[in-house]
Coordinates of N, CA and C in Angstrom, one line a residue:
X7 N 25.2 8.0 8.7 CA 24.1 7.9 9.7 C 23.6 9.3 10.0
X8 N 22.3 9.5 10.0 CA 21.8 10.7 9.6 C 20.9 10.9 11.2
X9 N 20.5 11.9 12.4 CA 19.9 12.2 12.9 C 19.1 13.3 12.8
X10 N 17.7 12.5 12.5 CA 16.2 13.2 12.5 C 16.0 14.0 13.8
X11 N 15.0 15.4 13.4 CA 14.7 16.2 14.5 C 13.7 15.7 14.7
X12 N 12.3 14.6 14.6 CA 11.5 14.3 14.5 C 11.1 13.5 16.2
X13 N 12.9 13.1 16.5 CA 12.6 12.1 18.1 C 12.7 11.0 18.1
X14 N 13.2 10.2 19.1 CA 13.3 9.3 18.9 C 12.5 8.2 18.8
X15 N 11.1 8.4 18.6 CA 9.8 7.2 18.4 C 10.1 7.2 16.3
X16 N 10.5 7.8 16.4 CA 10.9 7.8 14.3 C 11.9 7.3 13.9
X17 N 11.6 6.5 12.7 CA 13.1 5.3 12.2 C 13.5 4.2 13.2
X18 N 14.9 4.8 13.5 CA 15.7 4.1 14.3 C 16.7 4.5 15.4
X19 N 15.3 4.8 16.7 CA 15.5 6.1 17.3 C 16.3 7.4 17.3
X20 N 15.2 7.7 16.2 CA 15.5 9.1 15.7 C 16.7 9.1 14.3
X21 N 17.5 8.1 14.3 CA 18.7 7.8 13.3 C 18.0 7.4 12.1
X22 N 18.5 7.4 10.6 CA 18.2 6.5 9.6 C 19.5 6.4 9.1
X23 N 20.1 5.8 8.1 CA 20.7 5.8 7.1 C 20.9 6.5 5.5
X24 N 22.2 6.8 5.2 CA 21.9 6.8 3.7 C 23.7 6.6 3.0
X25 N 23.1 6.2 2.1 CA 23.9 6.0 1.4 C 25.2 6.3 0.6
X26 N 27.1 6.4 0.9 CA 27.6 7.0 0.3 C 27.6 7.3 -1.3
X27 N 26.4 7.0 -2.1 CA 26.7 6.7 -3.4 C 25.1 7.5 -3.5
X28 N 24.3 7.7 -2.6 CA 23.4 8.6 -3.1 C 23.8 10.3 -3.1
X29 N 23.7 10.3 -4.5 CA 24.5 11.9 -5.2 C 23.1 12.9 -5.4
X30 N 21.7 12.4 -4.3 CA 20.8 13.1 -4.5 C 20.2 13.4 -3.2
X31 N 20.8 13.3 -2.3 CA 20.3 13.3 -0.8 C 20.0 14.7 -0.8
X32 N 19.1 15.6 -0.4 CA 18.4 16.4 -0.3 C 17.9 17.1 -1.2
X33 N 17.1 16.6 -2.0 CA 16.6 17.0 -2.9 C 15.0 16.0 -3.3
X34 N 14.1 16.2 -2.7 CA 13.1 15.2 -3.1 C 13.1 14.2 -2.7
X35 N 13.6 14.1 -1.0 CA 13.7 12.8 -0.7 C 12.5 11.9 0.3
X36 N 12.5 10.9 0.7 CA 11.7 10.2 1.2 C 12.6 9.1 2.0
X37 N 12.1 8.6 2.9 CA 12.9 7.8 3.8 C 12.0 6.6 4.1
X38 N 12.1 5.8 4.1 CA 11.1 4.1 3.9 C 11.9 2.9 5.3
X39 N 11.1 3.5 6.9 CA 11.4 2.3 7.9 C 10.5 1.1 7.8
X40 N 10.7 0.0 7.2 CA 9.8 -1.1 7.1 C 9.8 -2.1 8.4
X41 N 9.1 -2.5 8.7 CA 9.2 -3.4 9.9 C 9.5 -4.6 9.1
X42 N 10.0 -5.6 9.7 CA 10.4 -6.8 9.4 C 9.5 -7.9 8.8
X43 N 10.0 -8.6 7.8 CA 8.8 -9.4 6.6 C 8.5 -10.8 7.7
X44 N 9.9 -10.9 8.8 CA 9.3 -11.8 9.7 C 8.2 -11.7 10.2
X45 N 7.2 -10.1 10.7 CA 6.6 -10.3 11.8 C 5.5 -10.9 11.4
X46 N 5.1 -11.5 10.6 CA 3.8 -12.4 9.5 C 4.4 -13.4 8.8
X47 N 3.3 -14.4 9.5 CA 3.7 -15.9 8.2 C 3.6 -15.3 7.0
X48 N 2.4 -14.9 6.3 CA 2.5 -14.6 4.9 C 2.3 -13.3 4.4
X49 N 2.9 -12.8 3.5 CA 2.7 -11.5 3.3 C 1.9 -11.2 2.4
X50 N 0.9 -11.2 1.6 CA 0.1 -10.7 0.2 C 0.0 -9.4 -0.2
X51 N 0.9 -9.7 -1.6 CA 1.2 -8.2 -2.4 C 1.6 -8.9 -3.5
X52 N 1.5 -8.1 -4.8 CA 1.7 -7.9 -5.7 C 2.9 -7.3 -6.5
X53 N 3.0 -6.2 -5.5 CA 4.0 -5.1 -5.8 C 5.8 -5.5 -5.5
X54 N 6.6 -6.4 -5.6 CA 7.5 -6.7 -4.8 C 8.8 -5.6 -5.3
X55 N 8.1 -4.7 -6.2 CA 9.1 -3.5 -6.6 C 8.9 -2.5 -6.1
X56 N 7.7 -2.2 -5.4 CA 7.3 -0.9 -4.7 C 6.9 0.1 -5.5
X57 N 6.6 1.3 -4.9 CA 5.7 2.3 -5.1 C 6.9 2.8 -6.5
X58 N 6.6 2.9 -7.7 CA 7.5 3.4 -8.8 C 6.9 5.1 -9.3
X59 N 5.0 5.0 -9.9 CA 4.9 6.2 -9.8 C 3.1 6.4 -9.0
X60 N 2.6 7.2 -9.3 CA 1.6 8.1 -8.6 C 0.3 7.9 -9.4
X61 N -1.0 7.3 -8.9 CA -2.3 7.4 -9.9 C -3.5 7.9 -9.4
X62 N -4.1 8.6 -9.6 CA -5.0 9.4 -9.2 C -6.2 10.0 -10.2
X63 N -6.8 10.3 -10.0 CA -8.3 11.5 -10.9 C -8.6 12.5 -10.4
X64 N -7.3 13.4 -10.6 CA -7.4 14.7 -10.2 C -8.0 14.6 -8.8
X65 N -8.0 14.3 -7.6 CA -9.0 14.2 -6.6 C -7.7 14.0 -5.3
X66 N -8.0 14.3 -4.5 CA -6.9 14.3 -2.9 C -7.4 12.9 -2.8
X67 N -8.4 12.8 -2.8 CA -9.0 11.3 -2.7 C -9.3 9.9 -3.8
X68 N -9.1 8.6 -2.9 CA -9.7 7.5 -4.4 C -9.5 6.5 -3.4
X69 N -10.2 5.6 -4.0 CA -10.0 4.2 -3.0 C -9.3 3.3 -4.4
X70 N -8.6 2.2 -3.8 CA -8.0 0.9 -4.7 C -7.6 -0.1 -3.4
X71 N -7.6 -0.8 -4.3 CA -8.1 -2.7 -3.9 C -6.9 -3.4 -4.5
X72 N -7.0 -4.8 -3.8 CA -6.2 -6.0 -4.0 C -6.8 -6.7 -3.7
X73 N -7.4 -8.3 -4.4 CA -8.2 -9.3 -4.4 C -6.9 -10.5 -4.1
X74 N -6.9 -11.0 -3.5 CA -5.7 -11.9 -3.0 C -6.8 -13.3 -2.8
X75 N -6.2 -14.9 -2.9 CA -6.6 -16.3 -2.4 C -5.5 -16.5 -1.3
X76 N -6.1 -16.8 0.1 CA -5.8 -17.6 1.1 C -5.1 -18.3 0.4
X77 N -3.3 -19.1 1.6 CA -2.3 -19.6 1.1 C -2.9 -20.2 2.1
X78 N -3.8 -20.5 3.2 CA -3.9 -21.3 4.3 C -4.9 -20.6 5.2
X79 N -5.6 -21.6 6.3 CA -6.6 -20.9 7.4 C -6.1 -20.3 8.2
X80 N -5.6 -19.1 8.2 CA -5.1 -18.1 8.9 C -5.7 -16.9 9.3
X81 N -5.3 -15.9 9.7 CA -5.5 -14.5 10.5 C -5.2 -13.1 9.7
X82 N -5.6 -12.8 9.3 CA -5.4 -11.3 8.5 C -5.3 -10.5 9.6
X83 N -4.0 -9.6 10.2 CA -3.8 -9.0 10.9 C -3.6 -7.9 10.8
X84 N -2.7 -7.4 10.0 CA -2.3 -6.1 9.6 C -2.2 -5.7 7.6
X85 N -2.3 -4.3 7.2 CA -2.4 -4.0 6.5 C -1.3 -2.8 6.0
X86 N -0.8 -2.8 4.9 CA 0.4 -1.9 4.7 C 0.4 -1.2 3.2
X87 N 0.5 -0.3 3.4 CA 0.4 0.7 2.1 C 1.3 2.2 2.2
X88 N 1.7 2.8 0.9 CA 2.4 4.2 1.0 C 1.3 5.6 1.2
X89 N 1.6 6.3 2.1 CA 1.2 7.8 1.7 C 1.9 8.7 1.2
X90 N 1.5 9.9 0.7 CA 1.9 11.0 -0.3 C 2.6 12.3 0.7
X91 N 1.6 12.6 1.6 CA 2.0 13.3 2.2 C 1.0 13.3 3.4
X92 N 1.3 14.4 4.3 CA 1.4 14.5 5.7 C 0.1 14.5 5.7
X93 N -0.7 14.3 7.0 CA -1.8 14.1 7.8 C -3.0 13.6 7.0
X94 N -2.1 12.6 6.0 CA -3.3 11.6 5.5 C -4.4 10.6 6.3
X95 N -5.9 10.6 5.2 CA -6.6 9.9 6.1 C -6.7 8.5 5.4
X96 N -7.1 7.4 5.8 CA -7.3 6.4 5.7 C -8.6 5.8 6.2
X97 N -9.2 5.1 5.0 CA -10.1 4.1 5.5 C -10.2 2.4 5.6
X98 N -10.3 1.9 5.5 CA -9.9 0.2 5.0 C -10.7 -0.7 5.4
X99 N -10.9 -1.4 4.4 CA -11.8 -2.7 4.6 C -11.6 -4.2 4.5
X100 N -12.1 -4.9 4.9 CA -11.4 -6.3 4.4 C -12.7 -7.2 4.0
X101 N -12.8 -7.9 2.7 CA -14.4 -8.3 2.2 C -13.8 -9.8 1.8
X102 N -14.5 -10.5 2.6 CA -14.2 -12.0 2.8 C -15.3 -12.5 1.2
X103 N -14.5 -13.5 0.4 CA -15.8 -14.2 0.0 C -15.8 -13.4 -1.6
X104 N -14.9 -12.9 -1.6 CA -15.1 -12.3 -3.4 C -15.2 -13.0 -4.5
X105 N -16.2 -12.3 -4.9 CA -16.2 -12.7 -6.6 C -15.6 -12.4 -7.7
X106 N -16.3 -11.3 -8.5 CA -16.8 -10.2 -9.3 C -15.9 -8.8 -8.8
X107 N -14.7 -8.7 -8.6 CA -14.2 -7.1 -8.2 C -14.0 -7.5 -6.5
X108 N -13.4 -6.0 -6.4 CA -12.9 -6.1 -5.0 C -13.6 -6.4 -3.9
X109 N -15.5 -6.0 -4.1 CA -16.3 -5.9 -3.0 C -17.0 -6.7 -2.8
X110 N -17.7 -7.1 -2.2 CA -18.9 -8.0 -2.0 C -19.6 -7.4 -0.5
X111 N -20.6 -8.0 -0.3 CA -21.8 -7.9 0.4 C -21.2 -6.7 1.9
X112 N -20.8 -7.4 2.2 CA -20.5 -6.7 3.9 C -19.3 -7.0 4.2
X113 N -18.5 -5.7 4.7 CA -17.0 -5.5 4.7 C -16.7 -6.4 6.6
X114 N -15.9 -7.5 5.9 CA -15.3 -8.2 7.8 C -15.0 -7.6 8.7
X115 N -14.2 -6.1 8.6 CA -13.7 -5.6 9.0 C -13.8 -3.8 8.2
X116 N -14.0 -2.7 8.9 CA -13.8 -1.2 9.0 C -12.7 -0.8 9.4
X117 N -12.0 -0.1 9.0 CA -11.1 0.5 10.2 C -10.4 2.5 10.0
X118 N -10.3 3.3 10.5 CA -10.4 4.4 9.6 C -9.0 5.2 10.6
X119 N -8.2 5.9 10.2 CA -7.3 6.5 10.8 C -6.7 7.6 10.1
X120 N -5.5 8.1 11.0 CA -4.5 9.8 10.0 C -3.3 9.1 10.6
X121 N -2.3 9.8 9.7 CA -1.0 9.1 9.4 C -0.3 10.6 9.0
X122 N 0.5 10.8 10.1 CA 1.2 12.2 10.3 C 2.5 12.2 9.4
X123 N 3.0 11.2 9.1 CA 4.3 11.5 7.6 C 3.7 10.4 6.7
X124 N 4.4 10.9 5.9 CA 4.0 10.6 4.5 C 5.3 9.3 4.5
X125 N 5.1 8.3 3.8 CA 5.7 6.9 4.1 C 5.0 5.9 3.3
X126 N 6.0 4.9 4.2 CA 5.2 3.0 4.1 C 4.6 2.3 5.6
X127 N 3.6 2.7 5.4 CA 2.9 1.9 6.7 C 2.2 0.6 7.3
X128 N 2.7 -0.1 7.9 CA 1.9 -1.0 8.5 C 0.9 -0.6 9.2
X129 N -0.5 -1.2 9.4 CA -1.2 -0.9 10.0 C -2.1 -1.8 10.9
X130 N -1.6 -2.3 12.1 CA -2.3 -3.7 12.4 C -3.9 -3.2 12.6
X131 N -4.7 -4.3 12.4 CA -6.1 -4.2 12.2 C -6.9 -4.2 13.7
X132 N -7.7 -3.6 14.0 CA -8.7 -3.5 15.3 C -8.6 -5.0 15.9
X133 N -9.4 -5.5 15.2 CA -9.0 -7.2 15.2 C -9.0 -8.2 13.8
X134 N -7.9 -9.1 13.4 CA -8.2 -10.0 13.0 C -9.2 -10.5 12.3
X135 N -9.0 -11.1 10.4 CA -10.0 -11.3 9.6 C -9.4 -12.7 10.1
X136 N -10.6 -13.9 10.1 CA -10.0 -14.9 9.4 C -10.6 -15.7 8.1
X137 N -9.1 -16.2 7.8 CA -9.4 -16.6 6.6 C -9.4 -17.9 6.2
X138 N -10.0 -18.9 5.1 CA -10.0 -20.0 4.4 C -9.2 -20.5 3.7
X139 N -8.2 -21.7 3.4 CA -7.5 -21.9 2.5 C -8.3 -21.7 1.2
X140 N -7.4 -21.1 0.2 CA -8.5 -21.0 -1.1 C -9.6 -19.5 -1.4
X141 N -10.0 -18.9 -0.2 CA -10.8 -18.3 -0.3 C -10.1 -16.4 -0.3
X142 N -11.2 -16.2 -1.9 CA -10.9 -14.7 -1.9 C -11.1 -13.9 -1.2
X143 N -10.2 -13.3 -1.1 CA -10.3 -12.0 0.1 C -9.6 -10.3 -0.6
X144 N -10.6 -9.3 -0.2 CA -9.8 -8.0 -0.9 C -9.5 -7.3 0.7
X145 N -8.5 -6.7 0.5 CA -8.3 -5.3 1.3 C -8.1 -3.9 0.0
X146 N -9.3 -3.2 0.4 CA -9.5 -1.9 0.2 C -9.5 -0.6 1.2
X147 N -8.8 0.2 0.5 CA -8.6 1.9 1.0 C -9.1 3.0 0.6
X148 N -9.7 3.4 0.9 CA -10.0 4.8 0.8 C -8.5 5.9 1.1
X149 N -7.8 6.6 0.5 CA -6.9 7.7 1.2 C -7.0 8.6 0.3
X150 N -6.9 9.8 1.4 CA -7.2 10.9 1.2 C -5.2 11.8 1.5
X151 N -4.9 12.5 0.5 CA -3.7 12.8 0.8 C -3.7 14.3 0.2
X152 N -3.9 14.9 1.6 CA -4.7 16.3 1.7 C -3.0 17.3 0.6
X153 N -3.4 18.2 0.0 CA -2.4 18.4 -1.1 C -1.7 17.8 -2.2
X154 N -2.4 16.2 -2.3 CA -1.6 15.7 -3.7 C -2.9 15.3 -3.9
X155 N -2.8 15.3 -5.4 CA -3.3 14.4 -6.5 C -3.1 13.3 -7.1
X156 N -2.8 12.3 -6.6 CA -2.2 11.1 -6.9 C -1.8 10.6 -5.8
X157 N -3.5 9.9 -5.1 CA -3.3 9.0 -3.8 C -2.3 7.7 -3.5
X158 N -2.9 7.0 -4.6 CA -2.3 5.7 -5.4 C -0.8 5.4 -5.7
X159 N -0.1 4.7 -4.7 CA 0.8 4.6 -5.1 C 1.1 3.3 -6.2
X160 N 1.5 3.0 -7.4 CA 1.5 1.8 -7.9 C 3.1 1.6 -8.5
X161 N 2.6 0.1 -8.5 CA 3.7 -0.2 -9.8 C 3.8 -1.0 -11.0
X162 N 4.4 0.0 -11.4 CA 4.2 0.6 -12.9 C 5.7 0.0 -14.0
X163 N 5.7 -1.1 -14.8 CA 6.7 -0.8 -15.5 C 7.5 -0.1 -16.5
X164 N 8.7 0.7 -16.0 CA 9.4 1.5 -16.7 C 10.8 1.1 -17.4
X165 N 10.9 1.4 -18.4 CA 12.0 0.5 -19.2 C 13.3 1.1 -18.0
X166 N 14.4 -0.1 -18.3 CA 15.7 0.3 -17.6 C 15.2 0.6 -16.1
X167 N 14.2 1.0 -15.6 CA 14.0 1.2 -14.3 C 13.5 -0.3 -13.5
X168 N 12.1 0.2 -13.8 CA 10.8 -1.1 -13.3 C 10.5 -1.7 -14.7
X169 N 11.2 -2.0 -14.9 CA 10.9 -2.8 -16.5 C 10.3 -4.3 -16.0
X170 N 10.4 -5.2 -15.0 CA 10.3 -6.1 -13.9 C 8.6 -6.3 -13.7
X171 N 7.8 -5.3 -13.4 CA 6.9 -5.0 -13.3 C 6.1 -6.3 -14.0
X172 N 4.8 -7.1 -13.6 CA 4.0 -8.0 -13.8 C 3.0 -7.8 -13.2
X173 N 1.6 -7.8 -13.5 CA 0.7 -7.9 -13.2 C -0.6 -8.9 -14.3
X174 N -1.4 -8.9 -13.3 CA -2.5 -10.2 -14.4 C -4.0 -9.3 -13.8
X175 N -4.9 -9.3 -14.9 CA -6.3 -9.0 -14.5 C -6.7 -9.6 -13.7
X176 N -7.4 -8.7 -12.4 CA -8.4 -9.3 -11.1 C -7.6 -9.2 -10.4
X177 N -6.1 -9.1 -10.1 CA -5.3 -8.5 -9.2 C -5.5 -6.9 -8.2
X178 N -5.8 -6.3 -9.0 CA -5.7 -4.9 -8.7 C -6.6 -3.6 -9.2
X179 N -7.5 -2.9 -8.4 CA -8.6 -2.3 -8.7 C -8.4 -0.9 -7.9
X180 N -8.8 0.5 -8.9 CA -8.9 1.6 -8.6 C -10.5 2.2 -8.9
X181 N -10.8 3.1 -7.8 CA -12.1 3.6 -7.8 C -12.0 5.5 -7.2
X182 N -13.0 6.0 -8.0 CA -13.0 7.8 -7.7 C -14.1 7.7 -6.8
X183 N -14.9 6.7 -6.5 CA -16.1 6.6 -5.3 C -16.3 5.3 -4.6
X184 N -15.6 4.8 -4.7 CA -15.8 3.4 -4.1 C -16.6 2.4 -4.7
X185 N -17.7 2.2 -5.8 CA -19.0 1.7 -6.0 C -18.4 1.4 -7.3
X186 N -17.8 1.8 -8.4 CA -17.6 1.7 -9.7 C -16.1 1.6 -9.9
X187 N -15.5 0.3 -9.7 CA -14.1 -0.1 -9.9 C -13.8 -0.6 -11.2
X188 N -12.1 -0.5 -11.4 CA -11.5 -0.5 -12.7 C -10.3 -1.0 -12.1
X189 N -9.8 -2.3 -13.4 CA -9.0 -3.4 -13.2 C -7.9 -2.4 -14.0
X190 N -6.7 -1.9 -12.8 CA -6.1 -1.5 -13.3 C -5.5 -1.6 -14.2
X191 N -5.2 -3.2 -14.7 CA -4.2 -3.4 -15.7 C -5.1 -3.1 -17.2
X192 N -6.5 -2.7 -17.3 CA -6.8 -2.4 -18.2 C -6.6 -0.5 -18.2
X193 N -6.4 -0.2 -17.6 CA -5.8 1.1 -18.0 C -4.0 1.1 -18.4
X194 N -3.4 0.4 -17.6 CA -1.9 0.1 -17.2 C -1.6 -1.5 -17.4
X195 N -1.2 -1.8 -18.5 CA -0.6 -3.3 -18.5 C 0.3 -3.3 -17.5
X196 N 1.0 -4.4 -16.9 CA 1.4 -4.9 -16.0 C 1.9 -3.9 -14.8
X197 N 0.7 -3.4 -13.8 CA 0.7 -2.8 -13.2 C -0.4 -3.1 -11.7
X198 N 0.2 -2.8 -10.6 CA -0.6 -3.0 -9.4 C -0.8 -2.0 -8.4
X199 N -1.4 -2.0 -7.5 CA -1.8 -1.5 -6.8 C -0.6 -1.3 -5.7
X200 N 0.0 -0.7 -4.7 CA 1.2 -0.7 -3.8 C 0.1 -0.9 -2.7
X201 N 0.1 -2.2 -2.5 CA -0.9 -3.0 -1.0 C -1.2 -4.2 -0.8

């Protein structure tokens, strides 16, 4: 049991864990408090191996997308993705009604914020998308992660590691300006987006 100088509003007030068998604890580490998969009937992701490596275009900045179908007429509430490092910015959209790529006509929802550690974030939404059984829906980000190059957290399969990894075209889309998107898995076979 490990006590962070950070306070107690961090982890589990101020405590995290680690593990007798990690032979790497201070050295390049990262610590991952997730909120519970209860607090949402459904959860939509791709990624169920998590953030593996880093994708970017030379740029602090890039926006990437996930095109997901309604499991049911429900409420799009919150949004969750990894940052790189400290006092990242975020932008996010939610585009009801997709076709053709992540975007269409007029985004449901805006929402824009900074994120003081670098992590896995939930992010509940201003208000509420709702949604259609059946009906496409993308959430897209813009983040900016002021000192790295490789916004993008994805995953990627790696033999012996993430070898697990699965992805299918129309899943998952990366952009250097928001306007001209690329189906990941055509750069990266079975690969997605961490969102």
């Amino acid at each position: 049991i490990v006590k962070n100088s950070w306070g107690t509003s961090w982890g589990e007030n101020g405590f995290f864990y680690v593990s007798y068998y990690d032979s790497l604890i201070g050295r390049d580490n990262a610590f991952f408090n997730a909120e519970s998969a209860d607090n949402y009937y459904h959860i939509y992701q791709y990624d169920p191996l998590g953030w593996i490596v880093s994708y970017g275009d030379n740029s602090e900045s890039a926006y990437f997308a996930n095109v997901f179908t309604a499991l049911s007429e429900e409420d799009l509430s919150a949004v969750s993705f990894y940052t790189a490092s400290p006092n990242s910015q975020y932008q996010l959209f939610i585009f009801n009604g997709v076709q053709n790529g992540p975007v269409s006509s007029n985004a449901a929802i805006s929402q824009s914020g900074s994120i003081s550690f670098p992590g896995y974030h939930t992010i509940p939404l201003s208000s509420s998308v709702r949604l259609q059984k059946g009906e496409r829906f993308s959430v897209v980000v813009k983040l900016t992660t002021p000192g790295y190059k490789f916004p993008v957290a994805i995953e990627y399969p790696i033999s012996g590691f993430s070898s697990g990894a699965r992805a299918t075209a129309g899943q998952s889309y990366v952009s250097s300006s928001g306007s001209l998107w690329t189906d990941i898995t055509s750069l990266y076979p079975n690969t997605n987006v961490c969102l």
